[in-house]
mmCIF file of C-alpha atoms in Angstrom:
data_model
loop_
_atom_site.group_PDB
_atom_site.id
_atom_site.type_symbol
_atom_site.label_atom_id
_atom_site.label_comp_id
_atom_site.label_asym_id
_atom_site.label_seq_id
_atom_site.Cartn_x
_atom_site.Cartn_y
_atom_site.Cartn_z
ATOM 1 C CA MET A 1343 11.967 -27.464 -14.759
ATOM 2 C CA LEU A 1344 8.289 -27.846 -13.982
ATOM 3 C CA ILE A 1345 8.939 -30.407 -10.941
ATOM 4 C CA SER A 1346 11.268 -27.285 -9.389
ATOM 5 C CA MET A 1347 8.087 -24.947 -9.858
ATOM 6 C CA ILE A 1348 6.092 -27.154 -7.929
ATOM 7 C CA LEU A 1349 8.582 -27.919 -5.480
ATOM 8 C CA ALA A 1350 9.009 -24.188 -4.989
ATOM 9 C CA TRP A 1351 5.494 -23.593 -4.739
ATOM 10 C CA LEU A 1352 5.209 -26.433 -1.831
ATOM 11 C CA THR A 1353 7.854 -25.192 -0.041
ATOM 12 C CA VAL A 1354 5.652 -22.162 0.216
ATOM 13 C CA PHE A 1355 2.683 -23.858 1.448
ATOM 14 C CA PHE A 1356 4.833 -25.782 4.278
ATOM 15 C CA CYS A 1357 6.274 -22.472 5.309
ATOM 16 C CA LEU A 1358 3.189 -20.530 5.504
ATOM 17 C CA MET A 1359 1.469 -23.672 7.302
ATOM 18 C CA ALA A 1360 4.549 -23.955 10.060
ATOM 19 C CA GLY A 1361 4.146 -20.140 10.527
ATOM 20 C CA LEU A 1362 0.563 -20.198 11.483
ATOM 21 C CA LYS A 1363 1.739 -21.699 15.012
ATOM 22 C CA TRP A 1364 2.550 -18.055 15.704
ATOM 23 C CA VAL A 1365 -0.548 -16.596 14.380
ATOM 24 C CA ALA A 1366 -2.742 -19.466 16.371
ATOM 25 C CA ARG A 1367 -0.946 -18.461 19.421
ATOM 26 C CA ILE A 1368 -1.471 -14.737 19.201
ATOM 27 C CA SER A 1369 -5.121 -14.917 18.635
ATOM 28 C CA LYS A 1370 -5.238 -17.292 22.211
ATOM 29 C CA ASN A 1371 -7.782 -19.823 20.026
ATOM 30 C CA ARG A 1372 -6.934 -22.924 21.875
ATOM 31 C CA SER A 1373 -8.188 -25.569 18.886
ATOM 32 C CA ALA A 1374 -6.439 -23.573 16.268
ATOM 33 C CA ASN A 1375 -3.449 -23.382 18.870
ATOM 34 C CA ARG A 1376 -3.750 -27.096 18.997
ATOM 35 C CA PHE A 1377 -3.921 -28.162 16.140
ATOM 36 C CA PHE A 1378 -1.035 -25.944 14.321
ATOM 37 C CA HIS A 1379 1.220 -26.728 17.454
ATOM 38 C CA LYS A 1380 0.635 -30.547 16.350
ATOM 39 C CA ILE A 1381 1.409 -29.969 12.499
ATOM 40 C CA HIS A 1382 4.139 -27.302 13.079
ATOM 41 C CA ILE A 1383 7.363 -29.177 13.542
ATOM 42 C CA PRO A 1384 6.508 -31.631 10.296
ATOM 43 C CA PHE A 1385 5.643 -29.108 8.352
ATOM 44 C CA GLY A 1386 9.130 -26.992 9.182
ATOM 45 C CA ILE A 1387 10.903 -30.325 7.947
ATOM 46 C CA LEU A 1388 8.548 -30.763 4.838
ATOM 47 C CA ALA A 1389 9.572 -27.188 4.062
ATOM 48 C CA LEU A 1390 13.501 -27.567 4.389
ATOM 49 C CA ILE A 1391 13.318 -31.021 2.416
ATOM 50 C CA ALA A 1392 11.178 -29.231 -0.115
ATOM 51 C CA GLY A 1393 13.515 -25.933 -0.257
ATOM 52 C CA LEU A 1394 16.348 -28.252 -0.760
ATOM 53 C CA LEU A 1395 15.043 -30.282 -3.580
ATOM 54 C CA HIS A 1396 14.204 -26.585 -5.124
ATOM 55 C CA GLY A 1397 17.510 -25.382 -4.710
ATOM 56 C CA ILE A 1398 19.033 -28.294 -6.784
ATOM 57 C CA LEU A 1399 16.459 -28.471 -9.548
ATOM 58 C CA ALA A 1400 16.154 -24.554 -10.071
ATOM 59 C CA GLY A 1401 18.325 -22.620 -12.856
ATOM 60 C CA ASN A 1402 17.720 -25.534 -15.281
ATOM 61 C CA PRO A 1403 15.783 -25.016 -18.752
ATOM 62 C CA SER A 1404 11.936 -25.669 -18.656
ATOM 63 C CA PHE A 1405 12.426 -28.072 -20.935
ATOM 64 C CA ALA A 1406 15.054 -30.401 -18.922
ATOM 65 C CA ILE A 1407 14.356 -33.409 -17.790
ATOM 66 C CA LEU A 1408 15.767 -35.396 -14.436
ATOM 67 C CA THR A 1409 17.939 -37.407 -16.599
ATOM 68 C CA ASP A 1410 19.804 -34.617 -17.900
ATOM 69 C CA PHE A 1411 19.787 -31.776 -15.550
ATOM 70 C CA ASP A 1412 22.746 -29.670 -14.149
ATOM 71 C CA ALA A 1413 22.518 -29.901 -10.112
ATOM 72 C CA ALA A 1414 22.512 -26.778 -8.143
ATOM 73 C CA PRO A 1415 23.738 -24.182 -10.978
ATOM 74 C CA VAL A 1416 22.280 -21.079 -8.877
ATOM 75 C CA LEU A 1417 21.869 -22.635 -5.258
ATOM 76 C CA PHE A 1418 24.995 -21.127 -4.247
ATOM 77 C CA THR A 1419 24.845 -17.950 -5.732
ATOM 78 C CA LEU A 1420 23.318 -14.551 -4.045
ATOM 79 C CA ASN A 1421 19.641 -14.442 -4.608
ATOM 80 C CA TRP A 1422 16.574 -14.105 -2.571
ATOM 81 C CA GLY A 1423 15.901 -17.600 -2.895
ATOM 82 C CA THR A 1424 18.918 -18.980 -1.410
ATOM 83 C CA ALA A 1425 18.466 -16.165 1.510
ATOM 84 C CA CYS A 1426 15.229 -17.715 2.202
ATOM 85 C CA PHE A 1427 16.668 -21.509 2.353
ATOM 86 C CA VAL A 1428 19.091 -20.506 4.753
ATOM 87 C CA ALA A 1429 16.991 -18.392 7.117
ATOM 88 C CA VAL A 1430 15.598 -22.044 7.097
ATOM 89 C CA ILE A 1431 18.058 -23.890 7.866
ATOM 90 C CA LEU A 1432 18.622 -21.534 10.857
ATOM 91 C CA LEU A 1433 15.274 -21.883 12.261
ATOM 92 C CA ALA A 1434 15.744 -25.307 12.615
ATOM 93 C CA VAL A 1435 19.390 -25.102 14.342
ATOM 94 C CA SER A 1436 17.447 -22.722 16.818
ATOM 95 C CA TYR A 1437 15.097 -25.424 17.370
ATOM 96 C CA LEU A 1438 17.654 -27.902 18.129
ATOM 97 C CA LEU A 1439 19.611 -25.823 20.213
ATOM 98 C CA ARG A 1440 16.795 -24.686 22.185
ATOM 99 C CA LYS A 1441 17.545 -26.337 25.142
ATOM 100 C CA LYS A 1442 21.301 -24.029 25.265
ATOM 101 C CA LEU A 1443 19.719 -21.343 24.748
ATOM 102 C CA ARG A 1444 16.960 -21.534 27.245
ATOM 103 C CA ARG A 1445 14.813 -18.311 27.479
ATOM 104 C CA TYR A 1446 16.448 -16.836 24.290
ATOM 105 C CA TRP A 1447 15.489 -19.624 21.883
ATOM 106 C CA MET A 1448 11.750 -18.581 21.502
ATOM 107 C CA PRO A 1449 12.881 -14.448 20.682
ATOM 108 C CA VAL A 1450 15.540 -15.753 18.457
ATOM 109 C CA HIS A 1451 13.264 -18.540 16.675
ATOM 110 C CA ARG A 1452 10.140 -15.698 16.150
ATOM 111 C CA VAL A 1453 12.859 -13.264 14.568
ATOM 112 C CA LEU A 1454 14.209 -16.281 12.156
ATOM 113 C CA THR A 1455 10.809 -16.862 11.247
ATOM 114 C CA VAL A 1456 9.774 -13.099 10.978
ATOM 115 C CA LEU A 1457 12.771 -12.869 8.555
ATOM 116 C CA THR A 1458 12.036 -16.242 6.559
ATOM 117 C CA LEU A 1459 8.434 -15.174 5.570
ATOM 118 C CA LEU A 1460 9.925 -11.581 4.346
ATOM 119 C CA LEU A 1461 12.750 -13.043 2.313
ATOM 120 C CA LEU A 1462 9.991 -15.536 0.897
ATOM 121 C CA VAL A 1463 7.980 -12.487 -0.128
ATOM 122 C CA LEU A 1464 11.124 -10.917 -1.593
ATOM 123 C CA HIS A 1465 11.714 -14.382 -3.688
ATOM 124 C CA LEU A 1466 8.191 -14.458 -4.885
ATOM 125 C CA PHE A 1467 8.640 -10.909 -5.808
ATOM 126 C CA ASP A 1468 11.583 -11.096 -7.582
ATOM 127 C CA MET A 1469 10.647 -14.289 -9.646
ATOM 128 C CA GLY A 1470 6.951 -14.002 -10.407
ATOM 129 C CA ILE A 1471 3.855 -16.027 -10.108
ATOM 130 C CA SER A 1472 4.265 -18.024 -13.082
ATOM 131 C CA LEU A 1473 2.982 -21.821 -12.453
ATOM 132 C CA PRO A 1474 -0.173 -21.908 -14.048
ATOM 133 C CA ALA A 1475 0.990 -20.455 -17.126
ATOM 134 C CA ARG A 1476 4.031 -23.282 -16.909
ATOM 135 C CA LEU A 1477 0.988 -26.152 -15.965
ATOM 136 C CA LEU A 1478 -1.097 -25.389 -19.146
ATOM 137 C CA GLU A 1479 1.816 -24.970 -21.320
ATOM 138 C CA GLY A 1480 3.782 -28.290 -20.629
ATOM 139 C CA ARG A 1481 7.313 -29.000 -21.475
ATOM 140 C CA PRO A 1482 8.177 -26.905 -24.685
ATOM 141 C CA GLU A 1483 10.925 -28.929 -27.429
ATOM 142 C CA PRO A 1484 14.067 -27.517 -27.794
ATOM 143 C CA VAL A 1485 14.528 -25.478 -30.451
ATOM 144 C CA ALA A 1486 16.793 -26.989 -33.145
ATOM 145 C CA GLU A 1487 19.295 -25.211 -34.747
ATOM 146 C CA GLU A 1488 18.727 -23.827 -38.116
ATOM 147 C CA GLU A 1489 21.547 -24.683 -40.911
ATOM 148 C CA THR A 1490 22.750 -21.281 -42.043
ATOM 149 C CA LEU A 1491 25.368 -20.376 -44.841
ATOM 150 C CA SER A 1492 28.664 -18.669 -44.151
ATOM 151 C CA VAL A 1493 29.500 -15.342 -46.040
ATOM 152 C CA GLU A 1494 32.292 -17.308 -47.792
ATOM 153 C CA SER A 1495 30.093 -19.777 -49.162
ATOM 154 C CA VAL A 1496 27.760 -17.506 -50.504
ATOM 155 C CA THR A 1497 30.337 -15.100 -51.970
ATOM 156 C CA GLU A 1498 32.616 -17.865 -53.116
ATOM 157 C CA ALA A 1499 29.813 -20.351 -54.889
ATOM 158 C CA PRO A 1500 30.993 -21.077 -58.283
ATOM 159 C CA VAL A 1501 28.439 -20.821 -61.163
ATOM 160 C CA SER A 1502 27.790 -24.483 -62.639
ATOM 161 C CA GLN A 1503 27.560 -24.840 -65.922
ATOM 162 C CA ALA A 1504 23.973 -25.897 -65.763
ATOM 163 C CA SER A 1505 22.938 -23.094 -64.283
ATOM 164 C CA ALA A 1506 24.569 -20.951 -67.365
ATOM 165 C CA PRO A 1507 22.280 -19.774 -69.914
ATOM 166 C CA SER A 1508 22.750 -21.871 -73.173
ATOM 167 C CA VAL A 1509 23.213 -20.115 -76.256
ATOM 168 C CA ALA A 1510 22.305 -21.885 -79.483
ATOM 169 C CA PRO A 1511 24.632 -21.727 -82.533
ATOM 170 C CA THR A 1512 23.795 -19.659 -85.625
ATOM 171 C CA PRO A 1513 23.628 -22.039 -88.689
ATOM 172 C CA GLU A 1514 25.980 -21.267 -91.205
ATOM 173 C CA PRO A 1515 24.319 -20.184 -94.707
ATOM 174 C CA THR A 1516 24.466 -23.002 -97.644
ATOM 175 C CA PRO A 1517 24.935 -21.917 -101.452
ATOM 176 C CA GLU A 1518 20.999 -22.919 -101.953
ATOM 177 C CA SER A 1519 20.080 -20.752 -99.241
ATOM 178 C CA THR A 1520 21.916 -17.736 -99.905
ATOM 179 C CA PRO A 1521 19.956 -15.331 -102.191
ATOM 180 C CA GLU A 1522 21.533 -14.075 -105.310
ATOM 181 C CA LEU A 1523 22.572 -10.536 -104.886
ATOM 182 C CA PRO A 1524 22.118 -8.113 -108.163
ATOM 183 C CA VAL A 1525 26.002 -6.990 -109.573
ATOM 184 C CA GLU A 1526 26.472 -3.221 -108.857
ATOM 185 C CA GLU A 1527 27.751 -1.364 -111.916
ATOM 186 C CA PRO A 1528 30.832 0.923 -111.168
ATOM 187 C CA SER A 1529 29.838 4.659 -110.323
ATOM 188 C CA ALA A 1530 31.468 7.453 -112.274
ATOM 189 C CA PRO A 1531 34.192 8.952 -110.609
ATOM 190 C CA GLU A 1532 33.733 12.104 -108.198
ATOM 191 C CA PRO A 1533 35.038 15.180 -109.260
ATOM 192 C CA ALA A 1534 38.181 16.082 -107.625
ATOM 193 C CA THR A 1535 38.206 19.266 -105.504
ATOM 194 C CA PRO A 1536 39.935 22.156 -106.483
ATOM 195 C CA GLU A 1537 42.703 23.167 -104.415
ATOM 196 C CA GLY A 1538 41.970 25.964 -102.199
ATOM 197 C CA SER A 1539 38.639 25.116 -101.447
ATOM 198 C CA THR A 1540 37.027 23.611 -98.653
ATOM 199 C CA GLU A 1541 34.373 20.993 -98.036
ATOM 200 C CA GLU A 1542 32.546 20.947 -94.974
ATOM 201 C CA GLU A 1543 32.217 17.726 -93.246
ATOM 202 C CA PRO A 1544 28.468 17.145 -91.528
ATOM 203 C CA ASP A 1545 28.257 17.886 -87.902
ATOM 204 C CA ILE A 1546 27.943 14.208 -86.104
ATOM 205 C CA GLU A 1547 26.004 14.559 -82.784
ATOM 206 C CA GLU A 1548 27.735 12.961 -79.938
ATOM 207 C CA ALA A 1549 25.735 10.138 -78.179
ATOM 208 C CA PRO A 1550 25.124 11.006 -74.508
ATOM 209 C CA GLU A 1551 27.124 9.228 -72.047
ATOM 210 C CA GLU A 1552 25.082 6.694 -70.260
ATOM 211 C CA PRO A 1553 24.756 7.280 -66.336
ATOM 212 C CA GLN A 1554 26.881 4.836 -64.779
ATOM 213 C CA GLU A 1555 25.153 2.715 -61.763
ATOM 214 C CA GLU A 1556 26.474 3.206 -58.415
ATOM 215 C CA THR A 1557 27.544 0.220 -56.626
ATOM 216 C CA PRO A 1558 25.396 -0.471 -53.625
ATOM 217 C CA LEU A 1559 26.963 -0.227 -49.883
ATOM 218 C CA VAL A 1560 27.556 -3.368 -48.215
ATOM 219 C CA THR A 1561 25.425 -3.190 -44.776
ATOM 220 C CA PHE A 1562 25.044 -5.131 -41.722
ATOM 221 C CA SER A 1563 21.899 -4.859 -39.859
ATOM 222 C CA GLY A 1564 21.327 -1.451 -41.459
ATOM 223 C CA ALA A 1565 24.968 0.283 -41.374
ATOM 224 C CA VAL A 1566 27.712 0.286 -42.877
ATOM 225 C CA LEU A 1567 30.932 -0.980 -41.298
ATOM 226 C CA ALA A 1568 34.491 -0.289 -41.222
ATOM 227 C CA ASP A 1569 36.909 -3.475 -41.901
ATOM 228 C CA GLY A 1570 38.934 -4.764 -38.459
ATOM 229 C CA SER A 1571 38.768 -6.666 -35.353
ATOM 230 C CA TYR A 1572 35.992 -5.328 -32.383
ATOM 231 C CA THR A 1573 35.659 -6.266 -28.698
ATOM 232 C CA GLY A 1574 32.368 -5.689 -26.879
ATOM 233 C CA THR A 1575 31.191 -7.073 -23.704
ATOM 234 C CA ALA A 1576 27.446 -7.561 -22.048
ATOM 235 C CA ASP A 1577 25.893 -9.267 -18.913
ATOM 236 C CA GLY A 1578 25.285 -13.021 -19.262
ATOM 237 C CA PHE A 1579 23.443 -15.092 -16.757
ATOM 238 C CA ASN A 1580 26.367 -15.249 -14.089
ATOM 239 C CA GLY A 1581 28.253 -12.673 -15.129
ATOM 240 C CA PRO A 1582 29.915 -10.261 -18.305
ATOM 241 C CA ILE A 1583 30.331 -12.196 -21.829
ATOM 242 C CA THR A 1584 33.429 -11.171 -23.812
ATOM 243 C CA LEU A 1585 33.733 -11.614 -27.582
ATOM 244 C CA THR A 1586 35.815 -10.382 -30.397
ATOM 245 C CA VAL A 1587 34.179 -9.757 -34.051
ATOM 246 C CA THR A 1588 35.886 -9.467 -37.675
ATOM 247 C CA VAL A 1589 34.610 -7.313 -39.947
ATOM 248 C CA GLU A 1590 35.943 -7.887 -43.719
ATOM 249 C CA ALA A 1591 34.555 -6.002 -46.547
ATOM 250 C CA GLY A 1592 31.563 -4.337 -44.768
ATOM 251 C CA GLN A 1593 30.195 -7.811 -43.222
ATOM 252 C CA VAL A 1594 30.954 -9.777 -40.221
ATOM 253 C CA THR A 1595 33.116 -13.044 -40.820
ATOM 254 C CA ASP A 1596 33.628 -14.212 -37.460
ATOM 255 C CA ILE A 1597 32.598 -13.893 -33.641
ATOM 256 C CA THR A 1598 34.787 -15.016 -31.068
ATOM 257 C CA ILE A 1599 33.742 -15.680 -27.821
ATOM 258 C CA ASP A 1600 36.566 -14.314 -25.432
ATOM 259 C CA GLU A 1601 35.192 -15.272 -21.843
ATOM 260 C CA ASN A 1602 31.884 -15.960 -20.138
ATOM 261 C CA TRP A 1603 30.973 -16.951 -16.281
ATOM 262 C CA ASP A 1604 27.624 -18.765 -17.628
ATOM 263 C CA THR A 1605 27.026 -22.530 -16.972
ATOM 264 C CA PRO A 1606 28.843 -24.486 -20.101
ATOM 265 C CA ARG A 1607 25.948 -26.701 -20.793
ATOM 266 C CA PHE A 1608 23.479 -23.691 -21.325
ATOM 267 C CA PHE A 1609 26.013 -21.169 -22.837
ATOM 268 C CA ASP A 1610 27.197 -24.120 -25.155
ATOM 269 C CA TYR A 1611 23.401 -24.008 -26.554
ATOM 270 C CA ALA A 1612 23.019 -20.495 -26.622
ATOM 271 C CA VAL A 1613 26.220 -20.108 -28.826
ATOM 272 C CA SER A 1614 23.942 -21.203 -31.796
ATOM 273 C CA ILE A 1615 23.094 -17.325 -32.031
ATOM 274 C CA VAL A 1616 26.342 -16.649 -33.310
ATOM 275 C CA ASP A 1617 25.685 -18.842 -36.600
ATOM 276 C CA THR A 1618 21.932 -17.195 -36.748
ATOM 277 C CA ILE A 1619 24.230 -14.019 -36.559
ATOM 278 C CA LEU A 1620 26.433 -14.750 -39.300
ATOM 279 C CA GLY A 1621 24.044 -16.310 -41.974
ATOM 280 C CA GLU A 1622 21.527 -13.131 -41.821
ATOM 281 C CA GLN A 1623 24.344 -10.584 -41.398
ATOM 282 C CA SER A 1624 21.976 -9.112 -38.900
ATOM 283 C CA LEU A 1625 21.443 -8.482 -35.235
ATOM 284 C CA GLU A 1626 17.430 -8.493 -35.309
ATOM 285 C CA VAL A 1627 17.491 -12.265 -34.555
ATOM 286 C CA ASP A 1628 15.317 -14.188 -31.850
ATOM 287 C CA THR A 1629 17.472 -15.857 -28.661
ATOM 288 C CA VAL A 1630 17.768 -19.016 -27.937
ATOM 289 C CA SER A 1631 14.718 -20.925 -26.181
ATOM 290 C CA GLY A 1632 16.079 -22.220 -23.179
ATOM 291 C CA ALA A 1633 19.429 -19.879 -22.904
ATOM 292 C CA THR A 1634 17.728 -16.581 -23.121
ATOM 293 C CA PHE A 1635 20.039 -14.754 -21.129
ATOM 294 C CA SER A 1636 23.270 -15.876 -22.312
ATOM 295 C CA SER A 1637 22.198 -15.804 -25.806
ATOM 296 C CA ALA A 1638 20.895 -12.291 -24.975
ATOM 297 C CA GLY A 1639 24.220 -11.359 -23.783
ATOM 298 C CA ILE A 1640 25.782 -12.756 -26.856
ATOM 299 C CA LEU A 1641 23.367 -10.515 -29.032
ATOM 300 C CA ASN A 1642 23.979 -7.693 -27.013
ATOM 301 C CA ALA A 1643 27.970 -8.210 -26.688
ATOM 302 C CA VAL A 1644 27.787 -8.097 -30.735
ATOM 303 C CA TYR A 1645 26.074 -4.714 -30.610
ATOM 304 C CA ASP A 1646 28.521 -3.224 -28.160
ATOM 305 C CA ALA A 1647 31.222 -4.444 -30.246
ATOM 306 C CA LEU A 1648 30.147 -3.156 -33.630
ATOM 307 C CA SER A 1649 28.937 0.088 -32.317
ATOM 308 C CA SER A 1650 32.660 1.649 -32.658
ATOM 309 C CA ALA A 1651 32.646 0.361 -36.327
ATOM 310 C CA VAL A 1652 29.443 2.565 -37.631
ATOM 311 C CA VAL A 1653 30.582 4.649 -40.434
ATOM 312 C CA GLU A 1654 26.995 5.685 -42.090
ATOM 313 C CA GLY A 1655 23.646 4.596 -40.994
ATOM 314 C CA GLU A 1656 22.399 2.911 -37.709
ATOM 315 C CA LEU A 1657 22.537 -0.805 -36.079
ATOM 316 C CA LEU A 1658 19.219 -2.142 -35.863
ATOM 317 C CA VAL A 1659 19.106 -5.064 -32.673
ATOM 318 C CA THR A 1660 16.158 -7.068 -31.373
ATOM 319 C CA GLU A 1661 15.568 -5.272 -27.791
ATOM 320 C CA ILE A 1662 15.005 -7.916 -25.188
ATOM 321 C CA ASP A 1663 12.953 -7.562 -22.166
ATOM 322 C CA LEU A 1664 14.820 -9.719 -19.523
ATOM 323 C CA SER A 1665 13.304 -8.240 -16.719
ATOM 324 C CA ALA A 1666 10.036 -10.149 -17.706
ATOM 325 C CA ILE A 1667 11.957 -13.612 -17.567
ATOM 326 C CA PRO A 1668 12.254 -15.050 -14.044
ATOM 327 C CA ARG A 1669 15.972 -15.734 -13.759
ATOM 328 C CA GLY A 1670 15.536 -18.854 -11.323
ATOM 329 C CA HIS A 1671 14.180 -21.104 -14.633
ATOM 330 C CA GLY A 1672 16.706 -20.783 -17.303
ATOM 331 C CA HIS A 1673 19.687 -19.189 -18.940
#
C-alpha cells in the first residue's frame, strides 16, 4: 500500500531526528543541543505512532485500499521491521522508567538508540528503497482472471453438424442425358490351351507400402509425463505450500492444494495461476500480480511434483527472482 510506504519513510525521518539529539550533545554545540532537546521527545512519540501504523498496513498488496486491507499480516512475524519497532517501544519504556533506573537509564537509553538505528538500517537494506517508483507508478489495477478451457472441454467437445463439411449430392442420370453406347459384336472364342502347356502370367508389380505416420507424443511444458498422482512442495510467503498434481494421458488434469501457511485473502487470489497452468498445459506462465510470492510458490510446487514424472524431455518453467521483490509489501 502506498500509504504504508509513506508511513515507513516518515518513521525513518522521525527516528533520525530523535537520534540527532545524541549527535548534537557530543558535538557540544549549544544551539543545536538546545533545538534537538526540544524536539527529541515529540519526534520519538511520532516515530512510535508512525511505526505502529506502518506495521498494521504493511504486508498488503499495492492495490489494496483502507476499506479492504488485512490488519497487521506481517507485524507479528519474525522480520527486521518488527524488531525495529520493538526497540522503539523499549526506548519509550526506558524513558518512562528513568526515575527507577536512576543513573543506569541513560546508558540503557543510548544502547537502545544505537540498536534501533542499526535495526532500521537492516530493515531498509532488506526491503530496498522503492518509494519514488511507487509514487510515480501510482496504484495498479488488479489483474482480472483469464477464462481458460479445461482439458476435458477441449478434448471432448463434440463437432457440430454446422461445422462439418457439406457434400453436394451427385445428380442421377436421366434417359435423355445418357449417351447411346455402341453395341459390341461378340468376339470369337479364344483357342483352348493344350494340356501340358503352361501360360506365363504377367508379373504384377506390388505397390509400395505407404509409410505410417507416427502419432505425436503428448507433452506438458516441453516434457513427456507418466500418468499418476504426484506431490510437490515449495516455499510460499509465510511457509511451505504442498499440493498434489494428477497426470492423465500425458497431460495435467488436476492440481489440488493440500496445505499452505499464507494469508488466506492473498492465497485465494494467487490460486488463479492453477487455471492458467491447466489451460495452457505449461509452467511457463506469469505469476499473479499482488500475490507474487504465493503464486510463485504454487508454480514451483507443481514443478517439484512433476520432476519425478518426466519420462522424456525437460520441464520448462518460468524463472522468478523473488529476491528483488520487497516481502513486506505484498504476497
